[in-house]
PDB file of C-alpha atoms in Angstrom:
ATOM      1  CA  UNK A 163     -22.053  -7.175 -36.547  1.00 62.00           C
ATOM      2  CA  UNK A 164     -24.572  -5.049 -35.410  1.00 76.00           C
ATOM      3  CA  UNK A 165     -23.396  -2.874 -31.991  1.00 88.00           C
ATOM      4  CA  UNK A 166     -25.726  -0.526 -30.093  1.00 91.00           C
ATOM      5  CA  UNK A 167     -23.742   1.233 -27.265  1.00 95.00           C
ATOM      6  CA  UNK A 168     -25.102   4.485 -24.942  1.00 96.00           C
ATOM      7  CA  UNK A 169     -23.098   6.850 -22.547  1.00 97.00           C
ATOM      8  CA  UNK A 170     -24.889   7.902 -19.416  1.00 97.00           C
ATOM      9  CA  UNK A 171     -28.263   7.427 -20.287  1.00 97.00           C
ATOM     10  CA  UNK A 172     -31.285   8.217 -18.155  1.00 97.00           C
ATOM     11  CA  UNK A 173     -33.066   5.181 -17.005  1.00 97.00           C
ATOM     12  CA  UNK A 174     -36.182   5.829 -19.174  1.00 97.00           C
ATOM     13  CA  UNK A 175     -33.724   5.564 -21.702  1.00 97.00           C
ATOM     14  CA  UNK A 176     -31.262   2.465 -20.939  1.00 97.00           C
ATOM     15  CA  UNK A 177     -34.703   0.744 -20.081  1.00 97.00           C
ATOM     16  CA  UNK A 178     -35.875   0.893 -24.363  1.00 96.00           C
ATOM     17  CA  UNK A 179     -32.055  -0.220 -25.288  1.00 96.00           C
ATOM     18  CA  UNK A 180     -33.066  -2.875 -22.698  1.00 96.00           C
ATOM     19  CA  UNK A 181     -36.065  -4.209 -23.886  1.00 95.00           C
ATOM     20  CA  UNK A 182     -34.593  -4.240 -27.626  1.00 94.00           C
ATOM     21  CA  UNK A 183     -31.864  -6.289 -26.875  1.00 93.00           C
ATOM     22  CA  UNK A 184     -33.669  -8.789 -25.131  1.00 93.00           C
ATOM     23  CA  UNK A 185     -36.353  -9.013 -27.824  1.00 89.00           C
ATOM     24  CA  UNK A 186     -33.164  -9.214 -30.775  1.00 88.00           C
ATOM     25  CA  UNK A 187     -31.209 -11.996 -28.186  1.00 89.00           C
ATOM     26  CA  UNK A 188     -28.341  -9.552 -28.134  1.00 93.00           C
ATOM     27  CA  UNK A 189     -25.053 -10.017 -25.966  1.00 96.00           C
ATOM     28  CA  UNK A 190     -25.513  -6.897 -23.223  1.00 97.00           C
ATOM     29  CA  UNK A 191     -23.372  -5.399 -20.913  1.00 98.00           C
ATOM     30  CA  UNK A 192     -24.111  -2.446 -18.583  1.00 98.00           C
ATOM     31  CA  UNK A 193     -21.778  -0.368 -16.627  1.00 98.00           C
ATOM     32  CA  UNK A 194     -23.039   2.022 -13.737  1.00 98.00           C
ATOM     33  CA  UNK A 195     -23.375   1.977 -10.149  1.00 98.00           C
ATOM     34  CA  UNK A 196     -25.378   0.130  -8.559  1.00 98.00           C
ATOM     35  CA  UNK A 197     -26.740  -2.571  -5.810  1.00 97.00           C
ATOM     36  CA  UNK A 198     -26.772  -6.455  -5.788  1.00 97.00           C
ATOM     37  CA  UNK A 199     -29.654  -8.666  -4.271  1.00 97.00           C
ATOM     38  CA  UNK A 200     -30.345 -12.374  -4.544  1.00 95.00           C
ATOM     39  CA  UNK A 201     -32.511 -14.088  -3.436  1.00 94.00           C
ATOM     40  CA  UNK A 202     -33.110 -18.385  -3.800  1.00 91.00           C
ATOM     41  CA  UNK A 203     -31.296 -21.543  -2.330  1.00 82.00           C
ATOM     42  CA  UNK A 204     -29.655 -18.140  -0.159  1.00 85.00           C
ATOM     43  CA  UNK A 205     -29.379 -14.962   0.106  1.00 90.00           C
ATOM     44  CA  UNK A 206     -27.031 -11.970  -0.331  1.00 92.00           C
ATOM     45  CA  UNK A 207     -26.436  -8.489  -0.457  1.00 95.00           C
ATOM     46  CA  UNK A 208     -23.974  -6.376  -2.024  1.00 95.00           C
ATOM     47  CA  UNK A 209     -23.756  -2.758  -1.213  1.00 96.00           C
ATOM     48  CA  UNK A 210     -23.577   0.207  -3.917  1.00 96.00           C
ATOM     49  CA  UNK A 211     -20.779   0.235  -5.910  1.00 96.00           C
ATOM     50  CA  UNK A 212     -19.467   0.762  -9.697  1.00 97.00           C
ATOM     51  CA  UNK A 213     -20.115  -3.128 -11.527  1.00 97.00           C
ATOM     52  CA  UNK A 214     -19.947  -4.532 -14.599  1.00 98.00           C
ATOM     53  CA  UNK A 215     -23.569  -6.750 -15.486  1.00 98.00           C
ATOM     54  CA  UNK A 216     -23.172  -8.810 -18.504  1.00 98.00           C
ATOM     55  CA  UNK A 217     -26.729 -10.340 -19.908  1.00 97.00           C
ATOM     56  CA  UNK A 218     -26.576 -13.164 -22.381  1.00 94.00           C
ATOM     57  CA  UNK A 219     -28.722 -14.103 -24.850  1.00 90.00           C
ATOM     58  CA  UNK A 220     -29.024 -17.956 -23.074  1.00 89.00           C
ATOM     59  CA  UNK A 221     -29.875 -16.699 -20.157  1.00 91.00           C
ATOM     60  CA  UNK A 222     -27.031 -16.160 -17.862  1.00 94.00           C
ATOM     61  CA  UNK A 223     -26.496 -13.132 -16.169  1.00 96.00           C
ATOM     62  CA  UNK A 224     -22.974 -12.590 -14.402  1.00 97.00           C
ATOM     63  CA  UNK A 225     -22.038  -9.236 -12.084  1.00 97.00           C
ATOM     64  CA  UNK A 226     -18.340  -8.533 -12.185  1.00 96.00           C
ATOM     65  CA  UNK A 227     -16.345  -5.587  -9.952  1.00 94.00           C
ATOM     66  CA  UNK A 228     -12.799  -4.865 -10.512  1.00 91.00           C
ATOM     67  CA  UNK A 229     -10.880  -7.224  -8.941  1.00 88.00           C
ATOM     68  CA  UNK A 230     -10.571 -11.333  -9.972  1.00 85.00           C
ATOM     69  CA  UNK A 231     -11.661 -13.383 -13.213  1.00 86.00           C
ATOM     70  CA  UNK A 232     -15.285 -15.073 -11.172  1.00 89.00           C
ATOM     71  CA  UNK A 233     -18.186 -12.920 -10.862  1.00 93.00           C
ATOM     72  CA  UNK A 234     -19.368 -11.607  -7.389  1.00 93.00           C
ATOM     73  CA  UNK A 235     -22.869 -12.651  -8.694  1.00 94.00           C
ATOM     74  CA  UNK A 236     -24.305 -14.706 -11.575  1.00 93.00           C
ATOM     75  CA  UNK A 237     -27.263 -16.733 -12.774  1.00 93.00           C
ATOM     76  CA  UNK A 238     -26.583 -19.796 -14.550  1.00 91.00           C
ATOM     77  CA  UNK A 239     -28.202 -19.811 -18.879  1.00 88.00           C
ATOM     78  CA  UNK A 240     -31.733 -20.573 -19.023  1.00 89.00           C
ATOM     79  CA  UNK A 241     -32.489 -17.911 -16.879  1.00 93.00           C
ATOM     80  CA  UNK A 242     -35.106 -14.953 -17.919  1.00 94.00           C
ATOM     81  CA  UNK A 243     -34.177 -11.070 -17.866  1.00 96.00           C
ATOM     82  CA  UNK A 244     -36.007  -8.022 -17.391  1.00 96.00           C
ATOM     83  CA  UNK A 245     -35.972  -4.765 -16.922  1.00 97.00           C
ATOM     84  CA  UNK A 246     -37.744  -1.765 -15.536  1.00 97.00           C
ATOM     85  CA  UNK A 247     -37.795   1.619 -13.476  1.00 97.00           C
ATOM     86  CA  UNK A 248     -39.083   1.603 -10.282  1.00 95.00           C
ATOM     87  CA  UNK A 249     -38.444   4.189  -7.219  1.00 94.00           C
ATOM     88  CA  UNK A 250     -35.864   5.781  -9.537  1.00 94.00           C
ATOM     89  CA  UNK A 251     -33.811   3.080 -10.539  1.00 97.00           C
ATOM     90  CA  UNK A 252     -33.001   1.182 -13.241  1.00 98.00           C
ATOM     91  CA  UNK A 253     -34.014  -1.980 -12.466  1.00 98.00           C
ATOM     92  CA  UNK A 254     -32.297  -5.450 -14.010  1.00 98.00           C
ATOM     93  CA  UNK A 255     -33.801  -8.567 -12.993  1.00 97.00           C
ATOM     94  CA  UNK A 256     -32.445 -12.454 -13.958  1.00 97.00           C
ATOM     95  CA  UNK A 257     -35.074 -15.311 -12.941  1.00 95.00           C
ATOM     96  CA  UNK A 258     -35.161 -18.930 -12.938  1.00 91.00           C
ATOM     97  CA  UNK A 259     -37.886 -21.368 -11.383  1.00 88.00           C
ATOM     98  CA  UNK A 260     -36.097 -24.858 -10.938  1.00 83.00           C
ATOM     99  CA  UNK A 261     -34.823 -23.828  -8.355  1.00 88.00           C
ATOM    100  CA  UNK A 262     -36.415 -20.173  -7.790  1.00 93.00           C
ATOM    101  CA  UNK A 263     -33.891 -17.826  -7.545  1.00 95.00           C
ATOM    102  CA  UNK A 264     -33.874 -14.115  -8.534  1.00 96.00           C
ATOM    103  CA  UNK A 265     -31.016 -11.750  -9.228  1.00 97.00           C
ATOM    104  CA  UNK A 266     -31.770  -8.145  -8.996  1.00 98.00           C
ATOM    105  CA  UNK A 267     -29.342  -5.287  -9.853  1.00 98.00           C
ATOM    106  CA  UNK A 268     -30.274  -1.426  -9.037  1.00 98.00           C
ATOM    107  CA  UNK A 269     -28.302   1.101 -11.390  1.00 98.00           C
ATOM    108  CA  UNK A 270     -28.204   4.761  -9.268  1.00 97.00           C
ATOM    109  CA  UNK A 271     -26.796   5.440 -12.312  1.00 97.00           C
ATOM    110  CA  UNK A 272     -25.727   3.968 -15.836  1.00 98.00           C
ATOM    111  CA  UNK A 273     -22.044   4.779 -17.463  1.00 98.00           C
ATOM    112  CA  UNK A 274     -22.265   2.880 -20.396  1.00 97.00           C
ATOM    113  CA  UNK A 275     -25.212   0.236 -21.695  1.00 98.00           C
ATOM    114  CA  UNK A 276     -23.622  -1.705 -24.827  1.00 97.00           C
ATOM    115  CA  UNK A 277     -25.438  -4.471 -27.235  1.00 96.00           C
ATOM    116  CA  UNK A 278     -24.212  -6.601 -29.813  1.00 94.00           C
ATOM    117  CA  UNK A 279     -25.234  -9.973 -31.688  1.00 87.00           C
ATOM    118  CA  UNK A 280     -22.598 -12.261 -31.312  1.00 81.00           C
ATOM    119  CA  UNK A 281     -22.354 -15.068 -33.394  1.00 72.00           C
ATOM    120  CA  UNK A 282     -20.009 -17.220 -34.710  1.00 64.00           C
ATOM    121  CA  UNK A 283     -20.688 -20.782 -33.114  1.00 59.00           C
ATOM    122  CA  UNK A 284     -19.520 -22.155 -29.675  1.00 58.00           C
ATOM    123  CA  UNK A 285     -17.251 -24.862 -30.836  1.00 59.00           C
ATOM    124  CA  UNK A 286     -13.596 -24.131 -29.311  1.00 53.00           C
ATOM    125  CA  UNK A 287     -10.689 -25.972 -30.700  1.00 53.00           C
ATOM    126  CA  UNK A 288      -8.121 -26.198 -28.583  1.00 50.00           C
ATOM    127  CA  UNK A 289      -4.175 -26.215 -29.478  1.00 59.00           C
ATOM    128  CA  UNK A 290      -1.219 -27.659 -27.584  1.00 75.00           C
ATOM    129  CA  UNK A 291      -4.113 -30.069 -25.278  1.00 84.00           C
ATOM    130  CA  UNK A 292      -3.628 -33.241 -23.767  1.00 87.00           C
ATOM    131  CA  UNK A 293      -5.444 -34.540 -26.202  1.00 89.00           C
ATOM    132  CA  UNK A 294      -3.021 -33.506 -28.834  1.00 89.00           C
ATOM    133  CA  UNK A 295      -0.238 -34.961 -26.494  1.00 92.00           C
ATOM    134  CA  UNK A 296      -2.616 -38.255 -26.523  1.00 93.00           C
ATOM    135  CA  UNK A 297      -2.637 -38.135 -30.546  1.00 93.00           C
ATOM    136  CA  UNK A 298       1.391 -37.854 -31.129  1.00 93.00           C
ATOM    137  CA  UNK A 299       1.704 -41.031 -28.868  1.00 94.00           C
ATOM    138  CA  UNK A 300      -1.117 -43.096 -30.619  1.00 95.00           C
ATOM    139  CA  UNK A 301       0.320 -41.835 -34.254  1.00 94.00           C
ATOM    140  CA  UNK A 302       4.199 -42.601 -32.915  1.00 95.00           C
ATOM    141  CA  UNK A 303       4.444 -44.731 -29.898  1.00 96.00           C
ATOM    142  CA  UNK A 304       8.195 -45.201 -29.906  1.00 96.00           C
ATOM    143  CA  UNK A 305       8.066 -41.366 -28.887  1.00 95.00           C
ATOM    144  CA  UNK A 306       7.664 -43.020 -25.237  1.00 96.00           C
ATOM    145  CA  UNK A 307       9.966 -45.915 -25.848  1.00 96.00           C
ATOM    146  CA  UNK A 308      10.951 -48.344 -28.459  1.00 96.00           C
ATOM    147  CA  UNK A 309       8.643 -50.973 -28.358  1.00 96.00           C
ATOM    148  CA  UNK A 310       5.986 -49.583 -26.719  1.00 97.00           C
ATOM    149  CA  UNK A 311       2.236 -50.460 -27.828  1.00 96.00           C
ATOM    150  CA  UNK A 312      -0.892 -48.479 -26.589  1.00 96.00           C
ATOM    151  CA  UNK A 313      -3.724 -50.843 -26.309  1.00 95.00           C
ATOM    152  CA  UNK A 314      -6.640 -48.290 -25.015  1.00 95.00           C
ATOM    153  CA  UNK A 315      -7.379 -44.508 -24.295  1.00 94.00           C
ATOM    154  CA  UNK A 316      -9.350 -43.958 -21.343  1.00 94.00           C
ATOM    155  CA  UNK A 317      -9.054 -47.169 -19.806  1.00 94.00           C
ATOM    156  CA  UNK A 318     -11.514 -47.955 -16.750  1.00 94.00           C
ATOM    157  CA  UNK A 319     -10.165 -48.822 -13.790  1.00 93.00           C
ATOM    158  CA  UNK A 320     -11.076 -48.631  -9.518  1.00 93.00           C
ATOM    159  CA  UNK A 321      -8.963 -45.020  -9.463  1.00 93.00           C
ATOM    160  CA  UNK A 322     -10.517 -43.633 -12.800  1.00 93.00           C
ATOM    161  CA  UNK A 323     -10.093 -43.731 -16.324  1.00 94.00           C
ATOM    162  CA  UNK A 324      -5.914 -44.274 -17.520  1.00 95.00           C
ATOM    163  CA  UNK A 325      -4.576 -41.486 -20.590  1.00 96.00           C
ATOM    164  CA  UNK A 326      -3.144 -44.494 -22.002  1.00 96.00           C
ATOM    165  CA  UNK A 327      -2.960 -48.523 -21.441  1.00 97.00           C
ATOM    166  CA  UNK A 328      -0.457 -50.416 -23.238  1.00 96.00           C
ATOM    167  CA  UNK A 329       2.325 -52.926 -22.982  1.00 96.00           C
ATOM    168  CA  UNK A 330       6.590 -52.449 -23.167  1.00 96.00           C
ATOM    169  CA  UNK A 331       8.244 -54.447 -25.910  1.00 95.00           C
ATOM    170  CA  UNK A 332       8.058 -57.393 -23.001  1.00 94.00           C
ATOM    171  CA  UNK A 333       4.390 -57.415 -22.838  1.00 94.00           C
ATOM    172  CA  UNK A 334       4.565 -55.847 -19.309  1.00 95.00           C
ATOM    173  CA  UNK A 335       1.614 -53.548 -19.219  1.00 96.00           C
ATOM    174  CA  UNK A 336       2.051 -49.725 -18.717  1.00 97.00           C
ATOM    175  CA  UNK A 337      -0.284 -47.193 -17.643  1.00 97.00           C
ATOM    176  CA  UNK A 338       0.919 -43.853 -19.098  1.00 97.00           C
ATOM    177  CA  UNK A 339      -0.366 -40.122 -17.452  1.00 96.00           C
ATOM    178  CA  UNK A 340      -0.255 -37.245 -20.258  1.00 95.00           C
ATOM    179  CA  UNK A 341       0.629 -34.000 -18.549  1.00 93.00           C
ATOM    180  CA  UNK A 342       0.355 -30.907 -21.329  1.00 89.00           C
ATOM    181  CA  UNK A 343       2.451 -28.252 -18.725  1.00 88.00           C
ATOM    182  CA  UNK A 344       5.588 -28.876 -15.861  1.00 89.00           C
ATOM    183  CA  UNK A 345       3.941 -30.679 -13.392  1.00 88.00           C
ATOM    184  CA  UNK A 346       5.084 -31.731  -9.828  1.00 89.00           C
ATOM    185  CA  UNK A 347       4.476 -34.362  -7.232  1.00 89.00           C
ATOM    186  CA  UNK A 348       0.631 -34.394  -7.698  1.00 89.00           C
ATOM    187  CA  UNK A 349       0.910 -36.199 -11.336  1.00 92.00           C
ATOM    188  CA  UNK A 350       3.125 -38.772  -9.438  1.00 95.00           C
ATOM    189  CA  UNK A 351       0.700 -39.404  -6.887  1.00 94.00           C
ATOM    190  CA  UNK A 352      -2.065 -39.764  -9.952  1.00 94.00           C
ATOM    191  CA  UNK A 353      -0.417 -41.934 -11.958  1.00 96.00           C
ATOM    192  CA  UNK A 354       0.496 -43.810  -8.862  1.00 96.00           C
ATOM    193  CA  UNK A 355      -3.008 -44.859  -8.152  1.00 95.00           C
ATOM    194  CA  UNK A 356      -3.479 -45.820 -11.627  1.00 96.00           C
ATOM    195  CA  UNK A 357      -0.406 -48.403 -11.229  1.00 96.00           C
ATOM    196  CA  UNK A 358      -2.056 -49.943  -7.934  1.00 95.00           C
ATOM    197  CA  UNK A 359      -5.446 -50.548  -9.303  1.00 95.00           C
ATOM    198  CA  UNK A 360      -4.315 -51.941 -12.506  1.00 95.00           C
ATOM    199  CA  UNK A 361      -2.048 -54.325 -10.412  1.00 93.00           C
ATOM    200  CA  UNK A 362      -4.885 -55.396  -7.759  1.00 93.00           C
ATOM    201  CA  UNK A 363      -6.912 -55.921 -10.884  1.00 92.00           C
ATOM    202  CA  UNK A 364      -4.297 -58.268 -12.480  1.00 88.00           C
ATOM    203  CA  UNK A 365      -3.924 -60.235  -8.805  1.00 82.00           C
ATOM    204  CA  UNK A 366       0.002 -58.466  -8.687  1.00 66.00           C
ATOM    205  CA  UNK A 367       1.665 -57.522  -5.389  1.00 55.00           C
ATOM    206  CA  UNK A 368       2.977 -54.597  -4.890  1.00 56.00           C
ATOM    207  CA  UNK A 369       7.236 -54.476  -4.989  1.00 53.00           C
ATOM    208  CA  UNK A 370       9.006 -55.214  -1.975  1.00 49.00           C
ATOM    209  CA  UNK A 371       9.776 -51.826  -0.113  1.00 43.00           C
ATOM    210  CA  UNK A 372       8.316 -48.907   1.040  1.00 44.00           C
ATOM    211  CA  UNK A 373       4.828 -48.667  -0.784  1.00 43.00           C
ATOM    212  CA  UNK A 374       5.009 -47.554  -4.359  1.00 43.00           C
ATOM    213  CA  UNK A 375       8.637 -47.768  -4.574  1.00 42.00           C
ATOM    214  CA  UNK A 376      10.415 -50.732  -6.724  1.00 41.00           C
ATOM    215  CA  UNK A 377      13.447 -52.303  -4.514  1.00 40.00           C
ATOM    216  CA  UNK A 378      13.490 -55.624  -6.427  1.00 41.00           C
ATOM    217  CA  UNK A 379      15.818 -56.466  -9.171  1.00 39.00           C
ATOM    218  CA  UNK A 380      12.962 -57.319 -11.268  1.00 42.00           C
ATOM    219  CA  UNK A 381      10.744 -54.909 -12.985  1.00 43.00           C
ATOM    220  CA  UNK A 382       7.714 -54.276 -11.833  1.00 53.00           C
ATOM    221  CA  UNK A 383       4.577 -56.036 -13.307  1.00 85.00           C
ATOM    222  CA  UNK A 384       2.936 -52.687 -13.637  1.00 95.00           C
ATOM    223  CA  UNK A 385       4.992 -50.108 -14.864  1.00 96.00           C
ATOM    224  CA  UNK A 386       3.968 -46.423 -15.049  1.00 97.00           C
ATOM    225  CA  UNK A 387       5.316 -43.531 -17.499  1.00 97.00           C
ATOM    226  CA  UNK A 388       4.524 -39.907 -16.976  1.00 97.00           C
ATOM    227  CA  UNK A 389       4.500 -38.139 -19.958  1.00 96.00           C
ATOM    228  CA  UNK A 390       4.909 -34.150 -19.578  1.00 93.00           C
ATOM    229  CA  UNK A 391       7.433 -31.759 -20.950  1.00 91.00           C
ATOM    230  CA  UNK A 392       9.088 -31.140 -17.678  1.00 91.00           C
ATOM    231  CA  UNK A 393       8.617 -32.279 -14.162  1.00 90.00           C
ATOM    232  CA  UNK A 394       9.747 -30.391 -10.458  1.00 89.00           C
ATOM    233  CA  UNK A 395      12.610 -31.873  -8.761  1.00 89.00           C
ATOM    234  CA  UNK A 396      10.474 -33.225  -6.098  1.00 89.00           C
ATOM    235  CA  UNK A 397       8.304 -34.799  -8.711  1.00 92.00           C
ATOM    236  CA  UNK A 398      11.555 -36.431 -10.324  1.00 94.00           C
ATOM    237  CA  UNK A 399      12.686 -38.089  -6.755  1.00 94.00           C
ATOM    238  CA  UNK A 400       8.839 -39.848  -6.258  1.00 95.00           C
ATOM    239  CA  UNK A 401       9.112 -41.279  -9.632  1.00 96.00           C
ATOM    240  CA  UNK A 402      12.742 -42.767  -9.082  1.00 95.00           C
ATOM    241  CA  UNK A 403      11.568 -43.721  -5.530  1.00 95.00           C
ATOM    242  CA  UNK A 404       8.322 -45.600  -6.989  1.00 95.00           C
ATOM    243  CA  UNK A 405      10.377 -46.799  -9.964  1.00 96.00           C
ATOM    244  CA  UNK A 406       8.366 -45.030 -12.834  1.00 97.00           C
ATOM    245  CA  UNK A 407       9.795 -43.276 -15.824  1.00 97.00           C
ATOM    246  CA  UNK A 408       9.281 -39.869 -17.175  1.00 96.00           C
ATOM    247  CA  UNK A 409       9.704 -39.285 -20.780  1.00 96.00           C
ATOM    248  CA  UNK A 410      10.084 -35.054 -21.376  1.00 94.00           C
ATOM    249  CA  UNK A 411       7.040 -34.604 -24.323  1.00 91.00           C
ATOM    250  CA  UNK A 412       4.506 -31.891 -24.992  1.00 87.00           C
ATOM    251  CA  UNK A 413       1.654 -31.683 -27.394  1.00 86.00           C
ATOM    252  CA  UNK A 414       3.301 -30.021 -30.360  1.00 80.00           C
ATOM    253  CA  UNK A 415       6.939 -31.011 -31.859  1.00 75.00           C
ATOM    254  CA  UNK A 416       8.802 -28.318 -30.365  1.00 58.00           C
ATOM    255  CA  UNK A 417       7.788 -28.594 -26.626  1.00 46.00           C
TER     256      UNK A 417
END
């Protein structure tokens, strides 16, 4: 891989490293201090200070200071850079026209201007995701219970799409939420509205009780399982409240 980097340049000079990048698609970052404008569907103002500007090749343009993970400014990819000096500046400008907004970022001064061709493709596997989780149930089901057989990933319903749709080894259908990390009473509350619209779908009434929860001797014609390798406590007392079942899984065999 090709790298072009550039300590304290002038601006006459970051402007050529500029306008050889863009014409190569390179990957560009500039250091320095400087101003942010933009102007579009808004407008803002950021007052001089030392930023990071990162150009991509797709068009994107993101402004990042020292503090958080999101930029303070950005321009989404299939946006169009350019560069010049004007009134003693370096200026850095990202463009789009549906809708028109423009970025503009004034270097008083450049640290560091730094190019490279990145390559390698975009496709990002990921390890230990729910969709791993998702894959060890459909490959061994009994891992929730004995008996248990998924019928569908992804199943529609009125509250959204189900992880997993299946029935117990007594044909009572089960609506199973993967969880890849410890999760608390949220993932209750989720796989809680699953349970009620599969059972208004299927004509069921809830149990007797407080809503949710499963006071009859019977079991429920719904049933839910959440599947996650650990839940809160709080999480724990909603499922034994609304008579689900957790079974303590993660994506790969040792979680």
């Amino acid at each position: 891989m090709t790298v072009t980097s550039v300590h304290d340049p002038s601006h006459r000079e970051a402007l050529w490293e500029l306008e050889d990048a863009f014409e190569r698609g390179d990957l560009i970052s500039v250091f320095g201090r400087c101003t942010v404008s933009y102007e579009g569907r808004a407008a803002s103002d950021l007052g001089a200070g030392d930023r990071l500007l990162v150009l991509k090749p797709d068009g994107a343009a993101l402004v990042h200071t020292d503090e958080g993970r999101q930029p303070v400014n950005w321009q989404p990819p299939g946006s169009e850079h350019r560069a010049a000096v004007r009134e003693g500046r370096l200026r850095v400008r990202s463009t789009r026209t549906n809708p028109d907004e423009t970025l503009t970022v004034r270097f008083e001064r450049v640290h560091q201007l730094s190019a490279m061709a990145v390559t390698g493709g975009r496709d990002l596997t990921l390890h230990g995701s729910e969709e791993d989780l998702r894959t060890r149930i459909l490959e061994r089901p009994e891992l929730v219970e004995s008996g248990f057989e998924p019928k569908a990933t992804e199943r529609p319903s009125s509250a959204g799409p189900m992880d997993v749709f299946g029935v117990d080894a007594d044909g009572t259908p089960v609506v199973v939420e993967l969880k890849r990390r410890r999760v608390g009473p949220d993932a209750v509350g989720q796989l809680a509205r699953y349970v009620r619209a599969l059972r208004e779908e299927l004509g069921a009434e809830e149990p007797d009780g407080d809503e949710g929860s499963n006071d009859d001797e019977t079991d429920p014609v719904v049933r839910g399982v959440l599947v996650a390798p650990s839940v809160t406590d709080r999480a724990a007392e909603r499922l034994a409240d609304r008579g689900f079942d957790h079974v303590a899984l993660g994506p790969t065999p040792e979680e």
